[in-house]
PDB file of C-alpha atoms in Angstrom:
ATOM      1  CA  MET A   1       6.140 -19.807   5.156  1.00  0.00           C
ATOM      2  CA  LEU A   2       5.616 -17.364   8.050  1.00  0.00           C
ATOM      3  CA  THR A   3       7.116 -18.179  11.138  1.00  0.00           C
ATOM      4  CA  TYR A   4       5.142 -16.972  15.009  1.00  0.00           C
ATOM      5  CA  ALA A   5       6.339 -16.520  18.132  1.00  0.00           C
ATOM      6  CA  TRP A   6       4.225 -18.678  20.618  1.00  0.00           C
ATOM      7  CA  PHE A   7       2.745 -15.732  22.749  1.00  0.00           C
ATOM      8  CA  PHE A   8       0.690 -14.343  19.823  1.00  0.00           C
ATOM      9  CA  LEU A   9      -1.813 -17.549  19.274  1.00  0.00           C
ATOM     10  CA  ALA A  10      -3.158 -17.342  22.807  1.00  0.00           C
ATOM     11  CA  VAL A  11      -6.869 -16.549  22.315  1.00  0.00           C
ATOM     12  CA  SER A  12      -9.354 -16.774  25.276  1.00  0.00           C
ATOM     13  CA  LEU A  13     -12.442 -17.557  22.656  1.00  0.00           C
ATOM     14  CA  ASN A  14     -12.632 -20.734  21.257  1.00  0.00           C
ATOM     15  CA  SER A  15     -12.857 -19.639  17.796  1.00  0.00           C
ATOM     16  CA  ASP A  16     -13.993 -22.790  16.436  1.00  0.00           C
ATOM     17  CA  SER A  17     -17.588 -22.020  17.785  1.00  0.00           C
ATOM     18  CA  ALA A  18     -17.415 -18.685  16.451  1.00  0.00           C
ATOM     19  CA  PRO A  19     -18.636 -17.783  12.800  1.00  0.00           C
ATOM     20  CA  PRO A  20     -16.054 -17.148  10.519  1.00  0.00           C
ATOM     21  CA  LEU A  21     -14.853 -13.372  10.253  1.00  0.00           C
ATOM     22  CA  LEU A  22     -16.058 -11.660   6.876  1.00  0.00           C
ATOM     23  CA  VAL A  23     -13.086 -10.171   4.936  1.00  0.00           C
ATOM     24  CA  VAL A  24     -13.818  -8.155   1.880  1.00  0.00           C
ATOM     25  CA  GLY A  25     -11.936  -5.713  -0.390  1.00  0.00           C
ATOM     26  CA  THR A  26     -12.061  -5.108  -3.921  1.00  0.00           C
ATOM     27  CA  PRO A  27      -9.950  -6.575  -6.629  1.00  0.00           C
ATOM     28  CA  GLU A  28      -6.611  -5.137  -7.527  1.00  0.00           C
ATOM     29  CA  ILE A  29      -3.321  -6.944  -8.883  1.00  0.00           C
ATOM     30  CA  PRO A  30      -0.944  -7.684  -7.225  1.00  0.00           C
ATOM     31  CA  TYR A  31      -2.068  -7.538  -3.647  1.00  0.00           C
ATOM     32  CA  ARG A  32      -5.861  -8.966  -4.156  1.00  0.00           C
ATOM     33  CA  TYR A  33      -6.891 -11.473  -6.938  1.00  0.00           C
ATOM     34  CA  GLN A  34      -8.377 -14.531  -8.101  1.00  0.00           C
ATOM     35  CA  ASP A  35      -5.996 -16.384 -10.778  1.00  0.00           C
ATOM     36  CA  GLU A  36      -7.260 -18.671 -13.515  1.00  0.00           C
ATOM     37  CA  THR A  37      -8.323 -21.419 -11.093  1.00  0.00           C
ATOM     38  CA  GLY A  38     -10.399 -19.146  -8.846  1.00  0.00           C
ATOM     39  CA  GLU A  39      -7.824 -19.342  -6.038  1.00  0.00           C
ATOM     40  CA  LEU A  40      -7.398 -16.055  -3.908  1.00  0.00           C
ATOM     41  CA  LYS A  41      -3.846 -14.477  -4.480  1.00  0.00           C
ATOM     42  CA  GLY A  42      -1.789 -11.427  -3.373  1.00  0.00           C
ATOM     43  CA  ILE A  43      -0.112  -9.709  -1.253  1.00  0.00           C
ATOM     44  CA  ASP A  44      -3.182  -8.723   1.422  1.00  0.00           C
ATOM     45  CA  ILE A  45      -4.430 -12.221   1.296  1.00  0.00           C
ATOM     46  CA  GLU A  46      -1.186 -13.761   2.098  1.00  0.00           C
ATOM     47  CA  ILE A  47      -1.256 -11.495   4.847  1.00  0.00           C
ATOM     48  CA  ILE A  48      -4.891 -11.783   5.741  1.00  0.00           C
ATOM     49  CA  GLN A  49      -4.309 -15.643   5.878  1.00  0.00           C
ATOM     50  CA  GLY A  50      -0.969 -15.735   7.684  1.00  0.00           C
ATOM     51  CA  VAL A  51      -2.855 -13.646  10.652  1.00  0.00           C
ATOM     52  CA  MET A  52      -5.599 -15.992  10.865  1.00  0.00           C
ATOM     53  CA  LYS A  53      -3.851 -19.120  10.526  1.00  0.00           C
ATOM     54  CA  ALA A  54      -1.611 -17.503  13.821  1.00  0.00           C
ATOM     55  CA  MET A  55      -4.831 -17.059  15.322  1.00  0.00           C
ATOM     56  CA  HIS A  56      -6.530 -20.387  14.449  1.00  0.00           C
ATOM     57  CA  PHE A  57      -9.563 -18.308  13.523  1.00  0.00           C
ATOM     58  CA  ASN A  58     -12.070 -19.162  11.135  1.00  0.00           C
ATOM     59  CA  TYR A  59     -12.608 -16.795   7.573  1.00  0.00           C
ATOM     60  CA  THR A  60     -13.802 -15.710   4.630  1.00  0.00           C
ATOM     61  CA  ILE A  61     -12.235 -13.619   2.129  1.00  0.00           C
ATOM     62  CA  ARG A  62     -14.532 -12.088  -0.885  1.00  0.00           C
ATOM     63  CA  LEU A  63     -13.883  -9.686  -3.293  1.00  0.00           C
ATOM     64  CA  VAL A  64     -16.496  -7.083  -4.111  1.00  0.00           C
ATOM     65  CA  PRO A  65     -16.126  -4.886  -7.315  1.00  0.00           C
ATOM     66  CA  VAL A  66     -17.821  -2.222  -5.930  1.00  0.00           C
ATOM     67  CA  GLY A  67     -15.545   0.001  -3.128  1.00  0.00           C
ATOM     68  CA  SER A  68     -18.912   1.870  -2.309  1.00  0.00           C
ATOM     69  CA  ARG A  69     -20.411  -1.018  -1.722  1.00  0.00           C
ATOM     70  CA  ILE A  70     -17.870  -2.308   0.921  1.00  0.00           C
ATOM     71  CA  ILE A  71     -18.204   1.317   3.092  1.00  0.00           C
ATOM     72  CA  LYS A  72     -22.335   0.026   3.191  1.00  0.00           C
ATOM     73  CA  MET A  73     -20.984  -3.069   4.586  1.00  0.00           C
ATOM     74  CA  ALA A  74     -19.299  -1.572   6.983  1.00  0.00           C
ATOM     75  CA  GLN A  75     -21.205   1.198   8.112  1.00  0.00           C
ATOM     76  CA  SER A  76     -23.984  -1.575   8.596  1.00  0.00           C
ATOM     77  CA  GLY A  77     -21.528  -3.786  10.359  1.00  0.00           C
ATOM     78  CA  ASP A  78     -22.274  -7.015   7.366  1.00  0.00           C
ATOM     79  CA  VAL A  79     -18.257  -7.054   7.163  1.00  0.00           C
ATOM     80  CA  ASP A  80     -15.536  -7.697  10.014  1.00  0.00           C
ATOM     81  CA  ILE A  81     -12.376  -6.391   7.595  1.00  0.00           C
ATOM     82  CA  VAL A  82     -11.818  -4.477   4.896  1.00  0.00           C
ATOM     83  CA  LEU A  83      -8.805  -4.551   3.091  1.00  0.00           C
ATOM     84  CA  SER A  84      -6.727  -1.423   2.147  1.00  0.00           C
ATOM     85  CA  PHE A  85      -8.079   1.545   2.935  1.00  0.00           C
ATOM     86  CA  SER A  86      -6.961   4.717   3.284  1.00  0.00           C
ATOM     87  CA  LYS A  87      -7.161   6.888   6.691  1.00  0.00           C
ATOM     88  CA  LYS A  88     -10.049   9.580   6.333  1.00  0.00           C
ATOM     89  CA  SER A  89     -11.594  11.432   8.849  1.00  0.00           C
ATOM     90  CA  ASP A  90     -15.170  10.645   7.749  1.00  0.00           C
ATOM     91  CA  ARG A  91     -14.209   6.887   7.563  1.00  0.00           C
ATOM     92  CA  LEU A  92     -13.429   7.002  11.597  1.00  0.00           C
ATOM     93  CA  ALA A  93     -17.061   6.997  12.454  1.00  0.00           C
ATOM     94  CA  TYR A  94     -17.551   3.593  10.929  1.00  0.00           C
ATOM     95  CA  LEU A  95     -13.907   1.527  10.632  1.00  0.00           C
ATOM     96  CA  ARG A  96     -11.180   1.454  13.227  1.00  0.00           C
ATOM     97  CA  TYR A  97      -8.067   1.019  12.087  1.00  0.00           C
ATOM     98  CA  PRO A  98      -5.155  -0.400  12.949  1.00  0.00           C
ATOM     99  CA  LYS A  99      -1.624   1.117  13.915  1.00  0.00           C
ATOM    100  CA  GLN A 100       0.340  -1.261  11.872  1.00  0.00           C
ATOM    101  CA  TYR A 101       0.232  -0.704   7.835  1.00  0.00           C
ATOM    102  CA  TYR A 102       2.491  -2.552   5.198  1.00  0.00           C
ATOM    103  CA  SER A 103       1.239  -0.776   1.915  1.00  0.00           C
ATOM    104  CA  GLN A 104       1.118   2.982   0.696  1.00  0.00           C
ATOM    105  CA  PHE A 105       0.406   5.000  -2.163  1.00  0.00           C
ATOM    106  CA  THR A 106       3.660   6.531  -2.734  1.00  0.00           C
ATOM    107  CA  TRP A 107       5.109   9.379  -5.313  1.00  0.00           C
ATOM    108  CA  ASN A 108       8.529  10.122  -6.203  1.00  0.00           C
ATOM    109  CA  PHE A 109       9.736  12.504  -8.975  1.00  0.00           C
ATOM    110  CA  PHE A 110      11.002  10.424 -11.771  1.00  0.00           C
ATOM    111  CA  ILE A 111      14.595  11.438 -12.935  1.00  0.00           C
ATOM    112  CA  ARG A 112      17.468  10.056 -16.119  1.00  0.00           C
ATOM    113  CA  ARG A 113      19.813   8.454 -14.375  1.00  0.00           C
ATOM    114  CA  ASP A 114      22.044  10.390 -16.086  1.00  0.00           C
ATOM    115  CA  ASP A 115      20.666  13.332 -14.171  1.00  0.00           C
ATOM    116  CA  ALA A 116      20.949  11.656 -10.682  1.00  0.00           C
ATOM    117  CA  THR A 117      24.445  14.162  -9.385  1.00  0.00           C
ATOM    118  CA  ARG A 118      22.334  16.976 -11.169  1.00  0.00           C
ATOM    119  CA  ILE A 119      18.865  17.185  -9.621  1.00  0.00           C
ATOM    120  CA  LYS A 120      18.079  16.917  -5.835  1.00  0.00           C
ATOM    121  CA  TYR A 121      14.982  17.362  -4.451  1.00  0.00           C
ATOM    122  CA  GLN A 122      14.037  18.525  -0.801  1.00  0.00           C
ATOM    123  CA  THR A 123      11.497  21.296  -1.827  1.00  0.00           C
ATOM    124  CA  LEU A 124      10.063  22.345  -4.897  1.00  0.00           C
ATOM    125  CA  LYS A 125      11.445  25.202  -4.800  1.00  0.00           C
ATOM    126  CA  ASP A 126      14.429  22.424  -5.816  1.00  0.00           C
ATOM    127  CA  LEU A 127      12.641  21.828  -8.878  1.00  0.00           C
ATOM    128  CA  GLU A 128      11.734  25.749 -10.113  1.00  0.00           C
ATOM    129  CA  SER A 129      14.564  25.483 -13.019  1.00  0.00           C
ATOM    130  CA  LEU A 130      13.464  22.131 -14.446  1.00  0.00           C
ATOM    131  CA  ARG A 131      11.186  21.083 -17.052  1.00  0.00           C
ATOM    132  CA  VAL A 132       8.658  19.376 -14.781  1.00  0.00           C
ATOM    133  CA  GLY A 133       6.082  16.554 -16.086  1.00  0.00           C
ATOM    134  CA  ALA A 134       1.742  16.930 -15.063  1.00  0.00           C
ATOM    135  CA  THR A 135      -1.113  14.946 -15.949  1.00  0.00           C
ATOM    136  CA  GLN A 136      -4.208  16.985 -15.967  1.00  0.00           C
ATOM    137  CA  ASP A 137      -7.119  17.285 -12.947  1.00  0.00           C
ATOM    138  CA  TRP A 138      -4.524  14.982 -11.039  1.00  0.00           C
ATOM    139  CA  SER A 139      -4.355  15.860  -7.657  1.00  0.00           C
ATOM    140  CA  TYR A 140      -0.728  14.987  -6.552  1.00  0.00           C
ATOM    141  CA  THR A 141      -0.674  17.936  -3.860  1.00  0.00           C
ATOM    142  CA  GLU A 142      -2.330  21.150  -3.296  1.00  0.00           C
ATOM    143  CA  ALA A 143       1.771  22.547  -3.003  1.00  0.00           C
ATOM    144  CA  PHE A 144       2.538  21.064  -6.072  1.00  0.00           C
ATOM    145  CA  TRP A 145      -0.005  22.869  -8.237  1.00  0.00           C
ATOM    146  CA  SER A 146       0.206  26.120  -6.686  1.00  0.00           C
ATOM    147  CA  ALA A 147       4.349  26.255  -6.703  1.00  0.00           C
ATOM    148  CA  PRO A 148       6.107  28.333  -9.392  1.00  0.00           C
ATOM    149  CA  LEU A 149       6.457  25.204 -11.374  1.00  0.00           C
ATOM    150  CA  ASN A 150       7.462  25.220 -15.167  1.00  0.00           C
ATOM    151  CA  LEU A 151       4.668  22.371 -15.820  1.00  0.00           C
ATOM    152  CA  HIS A 152       4.303  20.019 -19.052  1.00  0.00           C
ATOM    153  CA  VAL A 153       1.078  19.145 -18.644  1.00  0.00           C
ATOM    154  CA  GLU A 154      -0.114  15.936 -19.886  1.00  0.00           C
ATOM    155  CA  THR A 155      -4.038  14.514 -20.250  1.00  0.00           C
ATOM    156  CA  ASN A 156      -2.518  11.056 -21.042  1.00  0.00           C
ATOM    157  CA  ASN A 157      -0.043   9.801 -17.627  1.00  0.00           C
ATOM    158  CA  LEU A 158       1.823   7.433 -20.193  1.00  0.00           C
ATOM    159  CA  LEU A 159       3.456  10.253 -22.032  1.00  0.00           C
ATOM    160  CA  HIS A 160       5.858  11.042 -19.223  1.00  0.00           C
ATOM    161  CA  ILE A 161       8.072   8.033 -19.346  1.00  0.00           C
ATOM    162  CA  GLU A 162       9.018   8.759 -23.266  1.00  0.00           C
ATOM    163  CA  LYS A 163       8.900  12.370 -22.932  1.00  0.00           C
ATOM    164  CA  LEU A 164      11.870  11.695 -19.806  1.00  0.00           C
ATOM    165  CA  LEU A 165      13.806   9.154 -22.771  1.00  0.00           C
ATOM    166  CA  ARG A 166      13.869  11.814 -25.378  1.00  0.00           C
ATOM    167  CA  ASN A 167      14.833  14.882 -23.082  1.00  0.00           C
ATOM    168  CA  ARG A 168      11.516  16.946 -23.216  1.00  0.00           C
ATOM    169  CA  ILE A 169      11.231  17.028 -19.465  1.00  0.00           C
ATOM    170  CA  ASP A 170      13.356  16.914 -17.003  1.00  0.00           C
ATOM    171  CA  VAL A 171      11.660  15.286 -13.838  1.00  0.00           C
ATOM    172  CA  VAL A 172       8.011  13.918 -13.345  1.00  0.00           C
ATOM    173  CA  PRO A 173       5.988  12.762 -10.401  1.00  0.00           C
ATOM    174  CA  MET A 174       4.648   9.455 -10.605  1.00  0.00           C
ATOM    175  CA  ASN A 175       2.876   6.424  -8.894  1.00  0.00           C
ATOM    176  CA  THR A 176       6.125   4.635  -7.492  1.00  0.00           C
ATOM    177  CA  LEU A 177       5.366   0.779  -7.712  1.00  0.00           C
ATOM    178  CA  PRO A 178       3.598   0.461 -10.839  1.00  0.00           C
ATOM    179  CA  THR A 179       5.675   3.017 -12.539  1.00  0.00           C
ATOM    180  CA  LEU A 180       9.203   0.624 -11.654  1.00  0.00           C
ATOM    181  CA  VAL A 181       7.194  -2.077 -12.528  1.00  0.00           C
ATOM    182  CA  GLU A 182       6.291  -0.647 -16.015  1.00  0.00           C
ATOM    183  CA  LEU A 183      10.497   0.120 -16.090  1.00  0.00           C
ATOM    184  CA  HIS A 184      11.542  -2.988 -15.204  1.00  0.00           C
ATOM    185  CA  GLN A 185       9.098  -4.837 -17.950  1.00  0.00           C
ATOM    186  CA  ARG A 186      10.065  -2.629 -20.585  1.00  0.00           C
ATOM    187  CA  GLY A 187      13.684  -2.850 -19.538  1.00  0.00           C
ATOM    188  CA  LEU A 188      14.440   1.301 -19.203  1.00  0.00           C
ATOM    189  CA  ASN A 189      15.571   0.631 -15.497  1.00  0.00           C
ATOM    190  CA  GLN A 190      18.896   1.500 -17.077  1.00  0.00           C
ATOM    191  CA  PHE A 191      18.237   4.930 -17.830  1.00  0.00           C
ATOM    192  CA  ILE A 192      15.710   6.166 -15.726  1.00  0.00           C
ATOM    193  CA  SER A 193      15.330   6.154 -11.680  1.00  0.00           C
ATOM    194  CA  TYR A 194      13.602   8.364  -9.668  1.00  0.00           C
ATOM    195  CA  LEU A 195      14.651  11.099  -6.089  1.00  0.00           C
ATOM    196  CA  SER A 196      14.397   9.019  -2.472  1.00  0.00           C
ATOM    197  CA  LYS A 197      12.008  11.850  -1.368  1.00  0.00           C
ATOM    198  CA  PRO A 198       8.765  11.292  -2.107  1.00  0.00           C
ATOM    199  CA  LEU A 199       6.337  13.973  -3.508  1.00  0.00           C
ATOM    200  CA  SER A 200       3.441  12.539  -1.348  1.00  0.00           C
ATOM    201  CA  SER A 201       2.604   9.155   0.632  1.00  0.00           C
ATOM    202  CA  LYS A 202      -0.485   8.233   1.668  1.00  0.00           C
ATOM    203  CA  ALA A 203      -0.800   4.992   4.011  1.00  0.00           C
ATOM    204  CA  TYR A 204      -3.241   2.261   3.130  1.00  0.00           C
ATOM    205  CA  TYR A 205      -4.971  -0.114   6.379  1.00  0.00           C
ATOM    206  CA  ASN A 206      -6.920  -2.977   7.296  1.00  0.00           C
ATOM    207  CA  PRO A 207      -9.594  -1.540   9.308  1.00  0.00           C
ATOM    208  CA  THR A 208     -11.590  -3.520  11.129  1.00  0.00           C
ATOM    209  CA  SER A 209     -15.898  -2.431  11.394  1.00  0.00           C
ATOM    210  CA  LYS A 210     -17.137  -0.424  14.415  1.00  0.00           C
ATOM    211  CA  PHE A 211     -20.221  -1.773  13.915  1.00  0.00           C
ATOM    212  CA  SER A 212     -19.564  -5.498  13.897  1.00  0.00           C
ATOM    213  CA  THR A 213     -20.781  -7.534  16.862  1.00  0.00           C
ATOM    214  CA  HIS A 214     -18.389 -10.494  15.980  1.00  0.00           C
ATOM    215  CA  PRO A 215     -16.503 -12.413  19.691  1.00  0.00           C
ATOM    216  CA  LEU A 216     -13.160 -12.520  18.038  1.00  0.00           C
ATOM    217  CA  LEU A 217     -12.775  -8.701  16.711  1.00  0.00           C
ATOM    218  CA  SER A 218     -11.266  -7.285  19.836  1.00  0.00           C
ATOM    219  CA  LYS A 219      -8.738 -10.109  19.319  1.00  0.00           C
ATOM    220  CA  TRP A 220      -7.984  -9.642  16.142  1.00  0.00           C
ATOM    221  CA  ARG A 221      -6.963  -6.240  16.178  1.00  0.00           C
ATOM    222  CA  VAL A 222      -4.267  -6.678  19.011  1.00  0.00           C
ATOM    223  CA  ASN A 223      -2.696  -9.335  17.794  1.00  0.00           C
ATOM    224  CA  TYR A 224      -2.954  -8.571  13.820  1.00  0.00           C
ATOM    225  CA  ASP A 225      -1.361  -5.058  14.811  1.00  0.00           C
ATOM    226  CA  ARG A 226       1.455  -7.345  17.249  1.00  0.00           C
ATOM    227  CA  LEU A 227       2.074  -9.981  14.420  1.00  0.00           C
ATOM    228  CA  LEU A 228       2.326  -7.221  11.544  1.00  0.00           C
ATOM    229  CA  TYR A 229       5.089  -5.835  13.873  1.00  0.00           C
ATOM    230  CA  LEU A 230       7.114  -8.624  14.254  1.00  0.00           C
ATOM    231  CA  TRP A 231       6.613  -9.370  10.383  1.00  0.00           C
ATOM    232  CA  LEU A 232       7.843  -5.894   9.010  1.00  0.00           C
ATOM    233  CA  LYS A 233      10.564  -5.968  11.429  1.00  0.00           C
ATOM    234  CA  ASN A 234      11.936  -9.391  10.624  1.00  0.00           C
ATOM    235  CA  GLY A 235      11.506  -8.972   6.447  1.00  0.00           C
ATOM    236  CA  GLN A 236       8.669 -11.284   6.436  1.00  0.00           C
ATOM    237  CA  VAL A 237       6.256  -8.923   4.492  1.00  0.00           C
ATOM    238  CA  LYS A 238       9.248  -7.560   2.279  1.00  0.00           C
ATOM    239  CA  SER A 239       9.289 -11.361   1.379  1.00  0.00           C
ATOM    240  CA  ILE A 240       5.906 -12.140   0.317  1.00  0.00           C
ATOM    241  CA  TYR A 241       6.373  -8.644  -1.868  1.00  0.00           C
ATOM    242  CA  HIS A 242       9.275 -10.729  -3.362  1.00  0.00           C
ATOM    243  CA  ARG A 243       7.014 -12.997  -4.875  1.00  0.00           C
ATOM    244  CA  TYR A 244       4.202 -10.429  -6.487  1.00  0.00           C
ATOM    245  CA  PHE A 245       7.471  -7.892  -7.607  1.00  0.00           C
ATOM    246  CA  PRO A 246      10.778  -8.472  -9.398  1.00  0.00           C
ATOM    247  CA  LYS A 247      13.160  -7.907  -6.206  1.00  0.00           C
ATOM    248  CA  ASP A 248      15.244  -5.529  -7.348  1.00  0.00           C
ATOM    249  CA  ILE A 249      12.133  -3.361  -7.338  1.00  0.00           C
ATOM    250  CA  ILE A 250      11.064  -3.938  -3.463  1.00  0.00           C
ATOM    251  CA  THR A 251      13.722  -1.080  -1.652  1.00  0.00           C
ATOM    252  CA  ASP A 252      13.512  -0.788   1.894  1.00  0.00           C
ATOM    253  CA  ASP A 253      12.140   2.594   1.506  1.00  0.00           C
ATOM    254  CA  LEU A 254       8.779   1.132  -0.612  1.00  0.00           C
ATOM    255  CA  ILE A 255       7.432  -0.705   2.474  1.00  0.00           C
ATOM    256  CA  PRO A 256       6.921   0.969   5.308  1.00  0.00           C
ATOM    257  CA  ALA A 257       8.552   0.859   8.940  1.00  0.00           C
ATOM    258  CA  PRO A 258       7.046  -0.842  11.761  1.00  0.00           C
ATOM    259  CA  GLN A 259       5.712   1.551  14.489  1.00  0.00           C
ATOM    260  CA  THR A 260       6.912   0.969  17.676  1.00  0.00           C
ATOM    261  CA  MET A 261       5.230  -1.642  20.155  1.00  0.00           C
ATOM    262  CA  GLU A 262       4.088   1.387  22.449  1.00  0.00           C
ATOM    263  CA  GLN A 263       2.108   2.769  20.007  1.00  0.00           C
ATOM    264  CA  VAL A 264       0.060  -0.632  19.469  1.00  0.00           C
ATOM    265  CA  PRO A 265      -3.099  -1.185  21.076  1.00  0.00           C
ATOM    266  CA  LEU A 266      -3.800  -3.048  23.994  1.00  0.00           C
ATOM    267  CA  ASP A 267      -7.587  -4.360  23.323  1.00  0.00           C
ATOM    268  CA  ASN A 268      -8.742  -6.597  25.691  1.00  0.00           C
TER     269      ASN A 268
END
């Protein structure tokens, strides 16, 4: 259960008289989904429910399968809060992003555990003497594709784990959290690990629509950032992750650190 500091609960407007805040996101296990009974579950769902409960706000969460539809809803002000959006310059015209975030899309280099003392990564130059796996047409980073690496390119991303195990490649960038889950499920995490420095990492936020006219949205923005700061700092976000991922997978480097309170906006 989440705990709340009393000063986060103050809301000057009467939430009972306001319409519910509409929260929309695309379904994605384990972040946002409906279980077999139709109940909404997931990391994002628990975060939103906790914030709404702390502020005594009425709300509705709706899963919309098409992301482009959510964008149109945000552009027209037909939705108040959207779940799990990365920050892009064109989105700043219709979305206001919070300072705090609790999920990120991270790519780390995976290696055989036996090579942990041999392979180090600080820059791509450190990998030039190695056999590097890659998947055709995947973005990674521009620097990765332009570096003089000995690339072993596959069209199927699922082949890289087997190639690592069979010593056909030395290192491969993989989406970190899903890969760790797969290794855990297959009992392979004793054979494969990853280098701590990520190749790339992108934050995912729960922004609000700039065109929403909901009277409580400015209060949401302030208290969401303050609450999320607290929960990131005291480990409550990590405890939510543990309900959806094995505990030995969720390490501190996979959950973002809170932004400092000085960076939290003070909207009235």
